[in-house]
Amino acid sequence: MILYNGLWESRAGKKRAWFSDLVISILCSGVFSALYGFCILRMGADKIRAIQLGTGFFLGITIIGFLILRGLAWMNKKQRKRREKVDL
């Protein structure tokens, strides 16, 4: 229902939607990377290795999350255009 109503696409413009998706991706990735780093430390890794793994995880998840959010926005825009054609 959220995707149907267009939560992922900002009404303020294209640039703002990209920035919003990037911020959401960074925030979520930061939380999960901290949890991942904590788990790695609890499993017995040294601090340097845990930081390296956490940073790599953060970068990877940020990119994947951003691409997923942009894909959802694209699908929503495509669906909205299709609905507009049907309504005409």
mmCIF file with all atom_site columns, C-alpha atoms in Angstrom:
data_model
loop_
_atom_site.group_PDB
_atom_site.id
_atom_site.type_symbol
_atom_site.label_atom_id
_atom_site.label_alt_id
_atom_site.label_comp_id
_atom_site.label_asym_id
_atom_site.label_entity_id
_atom_site.label_seq_id
_atom_site.pdbx_PDB_ins_code
_atom_site.Cartn_x
_atom_site.Cartn_y
_atom_site.Cartn_z
_atom_site.occupancy
_atom_site.B_iso_or_equiv
_atom_site.pdbx_formal_charge
_atom_site.auth_seq_id
_atom_site.auth_comp_id
_atom_site.auth_asym_id
_atom_site.auth_atom_id
_atom_site.pdbx_PDB_model_num
ATOM 1  C CA . MET A 1 1  ? 0.000  0.000   0.000   1.00 0.00 ? 1  MET A CA 1
ATOM 2  C CA . ILE A 1 2  ? 2.878  2.368   0.769   1.00 0.00 ? 2  ILE A CA 1
ATOM 3  C CA . LEU A 1 3  ? 4.442  1.737   -2.620  1.00 0.00 ? 3  LEU A CA 1
ATOM 4  C CA . TYR A 1 4  ? 1.058  2.177   -4.319  1.00 0.00 ? 4  TYR A CA 1
ATOM 5  C CA . ASN A 1 5  ? 0.611  5.615   -2.753  1.00 0.00 ? 5  ASN A CA 1
ATOM 6  C CA . GLY A 1 6  ? 4.095  6.730   -3.773  1.00 0.00 ? 6  GLY A CA 1
ATOM 7  C CA . LEU A 1 7  ? 6.020  7.091   -0.533  1.00 0.00 ? 7  LEU A CA 1
ATOM 8  C CA . TRP A 1 8  ? 9.297  6.438   -2.328  1.00 0.00 ? 8  TRP A CA 1
ATOM 9  C CA . GLU A 1 9  ? 8.895  9.276   -4.802  1.00 0.00 ? 9  GLU A CA 1
ATOM 10 C CA . SER A 1 10 ? 9.162  12.755  -3.404  1.00 0.00 ? 10 SER A CA 1
ATOM 11 C CA . ARG A 1 11 ? 6.770  15.395  -4.671  1.00 0.00 ? 11 ARG A CA 1
ATOM 12 C CA . ALA A 1 12 ? 9.468  18.070  -4.251  1.00 0.00 ? 12 ALA A CA 1
ATOM 13 C CA . GLY A 1 13 ? 11.388 17.016  -7.346  1.00 0.00 ? 13 GLY A CA 1
ATOM 14 C CA . LYS A 1 14 ? 13.791 14.497  -8.732  1.00 0.00 ? 14 LYS A CA 1
ATOM 15 C CA . LYS A 1 15 ? 16.941 15.800  -7.006  1.00 0.00 ? 15 LYS A CA 1
ATOM 16 C CA . ARG A 1 16 ? 15.314 15.744  -3.611  1.00 0.00 ? 16 ARG A CA 1
ATOM 17 C CA . ALA A 1 17 ? 14.057 12.178  -4.125  1.00 0.00 ? 17 ALA A CA 1
ATOM 18 C CA . TRP A 1 18 ? 17.592 10.981  -4.895  1.00 0.00 ? 18 TRP A CA 1
ATOM 19 C CA . PHE A 1 19 ? 18.951 12.755  -1.831  1.00 0.00 ? 19 PHE A CA 1
ATOM 20 C CA . SER A 1 20 ? 16.162 11.384  0.359   1.00 0.00 ? 20 SER A CA 1
ATOM 21 C CA . ASP A 1 21 ? 16.826 7.838   -0.838  1.00 0.00 ? 21 ASP A CA 1
ATOM 22 C CA . LEU A 1 22 ? 20.541 8.260   -0.194  1.00 0.00 ? 22 LEU A CA 1
ATOM 23 C CA . VAL A 1 23 ? 19.971 9.531   3.360   1.00 0.00 ? 23 VAL A CA 1
ATOM 24 C CA . ILE A 1 24 ? 17.575 6.673   4.156   1.00 0.00 ? 24 ILE A CA 1
ATOM 25 C CA . SER A 1 25 ? 20.064 4.174   2.769   1.00 0.00 ? 25 SER A CA 1
ATOM 26 C CA . ILE A 1 26 ? 22.966 5.630   4.772   1.00 0.00 ? 26 ILE A CA 1
ATOM 27 C CA . LEU A 1 27 ? 21.010 5.714   8.038   1.00 0.00 ? 27 LEU A CA 1
ATOM 28 C CA . CYS A 1 28 ? 19.762 2.138   7.752   1.00 0.00 ? 28 CYS A CA 1
ATOM 29 C CA . SER A 1 29 ? 23.178 0.891   6.666   1.00 0.00 ? 29 SER A CA 1
ATOM 30 C CA . GLY A 1 30 ? 24.835 2.639   9.601   1.00 0.00 ? 30 GLY A CA 1
ATOM 31 C CA . VAL A 1 31 ? 22.553 0.968   12.124  1.00 0.00 ? 31 VAL A CA 1
ATOM 32 C CA . PHE A 1 32 ? 23.004 -2.508  10.659  1.00 0.00 ? 32 PHE A CA 1
ATOM 33 C CA . SER A 1 33 ? 26.746 -2.048  10.180  1.00 0.00 ? 33 SER A CA 1
ATOM 34 C CA . ALA A 1 34 ? 27.133 -1.136  13.856  1.00 0.00 ? 34 ALA A CA 1
ATOM 35 C CA . LEU A 1 35 ? 25.204 -4.264  14.822  1.00 0.00 ? 35 LEU A CA 1
ATOM 36 C CA . TYR A 1 36 ? 27.314 -6.345  12.440  1.00 0.00 ? 36 TYR A CA 1
ATOM 37 C CA . GLY A 1 37 ? 30.547 -4.912  13.856  1.00 0.00 ? 37 GLY A CA 1
ATOM 38 C CA . PHE A 1 38 ? 29.366 -5.596  17.402  1.00 0.00 ? 38 PHE A CA 1
ATOM 39 C CA . CYS A 1 39 ? 28.550 -9.214  16.502  1.00 0.00 ? 39 CYS A CA 1
ATOM 40 C CA . ILE A 1 40 ? 31.955 -9.675  14.870  1.00 0.00 ? 40 ILE A CA 1
ATOM 41 C CA . LEU A 1 41 ? 33.638 -8.354  18.034  1.00 0.00 ? 41 LEU A CA 1
ATOM 42 C CA . ARG A 1 42 ? 31.581 -10.704 20.205  1.00 0.00 ? 42 ARG A CA 1
ATOM 43 C CA . MET A 1 43 ? 32.681 -13.621 18.019  1.00 0.00 ? 43 MET A CA 1
ATOM 44 C CA . GLY A 1 44 ? 36.310 -12.870 18.889  1.00 0.00 ? 44 GLY A CA 1
ATOM 45 C CA . ALA A 1 45 ? 37.655 -10.725 16.049  1.00 0.00 ? 45 ALA A CA 1
ATOM 46 C CA . ASP A 1 46 ? 40.107 -7.962  16.891  1.00 0.00 ? 46 ASP A CA 1
ATOM 47 C CA . LYS A 1 47 ? 38.976 -4.340  16.664  1.00 0.00 ? 47 LYS A CA 1
ATOM 48 C CA . ILE A 1 48 ? 40.843 -3.509  13.441  1.00 0.00 ? 48 ILE A CA 1
ATOM 49 C CA . ARG A 1 49 ? 39.323 -6.474  11.596  1.00 0.00 ? 49 ARG A CA 1
ATOM 50 C CA . ALA A 1 50 ? 35.832 -5.692  12.936  1.00 0.00 ? 50 ALA A CA 1
ATOM 51 C CA . ILE A 1 51 ? 36.147 -2.088  11.717  1.00 0.00 ? 51 ILE A CA 1
ATOM 52 C CA . GLN A 1 52 ? 37.307 -3.248  8.283   1.00 0.00 ? 52 GLN A CA 1
ATOM 53 C CA . LEU A 1 53 ? 34.450 -5.717  7.945   1.00 0.00 ? 53 LEU A CA 1
ATOM 54 C CA . GLY A 1 54 ? 31.908 -3.217  9.271   1.00 0.00 ? 54 GLY A CA 1
ATOM 55 C CA . THR A 1 55 ? 33.075 -0.540  6.835   1.00 0.00 ? 55 THR A CA 1
ATOM 56 C CA . GLY A 1 56 ? 32.896 -2.919  3.888   1.00 0.00 ? 56 GLY A CA 1
ATOM 57 C CA . PHE A 1 57 ? 29.447 -4.047  4.970   1.00 0.00 ? 57 PHE A CA 1
ATOM 58 C CA . PHE A 1 58 ? 28.351 -0.414  5.341   1.00 0.00 ? 58 PHE A CA 1
ATOM 59 C CA . LEU A 1 59 ? 29.483 0.542   1.839   1.00 0.00 ? 59 LEU A CA 1
ATOM 60 C CA . GLY A 1 60 ? 27.948 -2.534  0.226   1.00 0.00 ? 60 GLY A CA 1
ATOM 61 C CA . ILE A 1 61 ? 24.599 -2.259  1.970   1.00 0.00 ? 61 ILE A CA 1
ATOM 62 C CA . THR A 1 62 ? 24.423 1.495   1.317   1.00 0.00 ? 62 THR A CA 1
ATOM 63 C CA . ILE A 1 63 ? 24.837 0.957   -2.419  1.00 0.00 ? 63 ILE A CA 1
ATOM 64 C CA . ILE A 1 64 ? 22.404 -1.965  -2.550  1.00 0.00 ? 64 ILE A CA 1
ATOM 65 C CA . GLY A 1 65 ? 19.815 -0.132  -0.441  1.00 0.00 ? 65 GLY A CA 1
ATOM 66 C CA . PHE A 1 66 ? 20.064 2.996   -2.584  1.00 0.00 ? 66 PHE A CA 1
ATOM 67 C CA . LEU A 1 67 ? 19.622 0.981   -5.781  1.00 0.00 ? 67 LEU A CA 1
ATOM 68 C CA . ILE A 1 68 ? 16.591 -0.803  -4.342  1.00 0.00 ? 68 ILE A CA 1
ATOM 69 C CA . LEU A 1 69 ? 14.979 2.481   -3.293  1.00 0.00 ? 69 LEU A CA 1
ATOM 70 C CA . ARG A 1 70 ? 15.599 3.997   -6.732  1.00 0.00 ? 70 ARG A CA 1
ATOM 71 C CA . GLY A 1 71 ? 14.138 0.862   -8.336  1.00 0.00 ? 71 GLY A CA 1
ATOM 72 C CA . LEU A 1 72 ? 11.020 1.166   -6.201  1.00 0.00 ? 72 LEU A CA 1
ATOM 73 C CA . ALA A 1 73 ? 10.668 4.833   -7.174  1.00 0.00 ? 73 ALA A CA 1
ATOM 74 C CA . TRP A 1 74 ? 11.037 3.934   -10.848 1.00 0.00 ? 74 TRP A CA 1
ATOM 75 C CA . MET A 1 75 ? 8.385  1.199   -10.604 1.00 0.00 ? 75 MET A CA 1
ATOM 76 C CA . ASN A 1 76 ? 6.046  3.580   -8.808  1.00 0.00 ? 76 ASN A CA 1
ATOM 77 C CA . LYS A 1 77 ? 6.516  6.255   -11.453 1.00 0.00 ? 77 LYS A CA 1
ATOM 78 C CA . LYS A 1 78 ? 5.911  3.729   -14.223 1.00 0.00 ? 78 LYS A CA 1
ATOM 79 C CA . GLN A 1 79 ? 2.756  2.449   -12.502 1.00 0.00 ? 79 GLN A CA 1
ATOM 80 C CA . ARG A 1 80 ? 1.492  6.004   -11.944 1.00 0.00 ? 80 ARG A CA 1
ATOM 81 C CA . LYS A 1 81 ? 1.916  6.842   -15.638 1.00 0.00 ? 81 LYS A CA 1
ATOM 82 C CA . ARG A 1 82 ? 0.035  3.674   -16.566 1.00 0.00 ? 82 ARG A CA 1
ATOM 83 C CA . ARG A 1 83 ? -2.841 4.629   -14.234 1.00 0.00 ? 83 ARG A CA 1
ATOM 84 C CA . GLU A 1 84 ? -2.972 8.129   -15.721 1.00 0.00 ? 84 GLU A CA 1
ATOM 85 C CA . LYS A 1 85 ? -3.315 6.692   -19.241 1.00 0.00 ? 85 LYS A CA 1
ATOM 86 C CA . VAL A 1 86 ? -6.160 4.440   -18.127 1.00 0.00 ? 86 VAL A CA 1
ATOM 87 C CA . ASP A 1 87 ? -7.967 7.326   -16.409 1.00 0.00 ? 87 ASP A CA 1
ATOM 88 C CA . LEU A 1 88 ? -7.936 9.399   -19.600 1.00 0.00 ? 88 LEU A CA 1
#
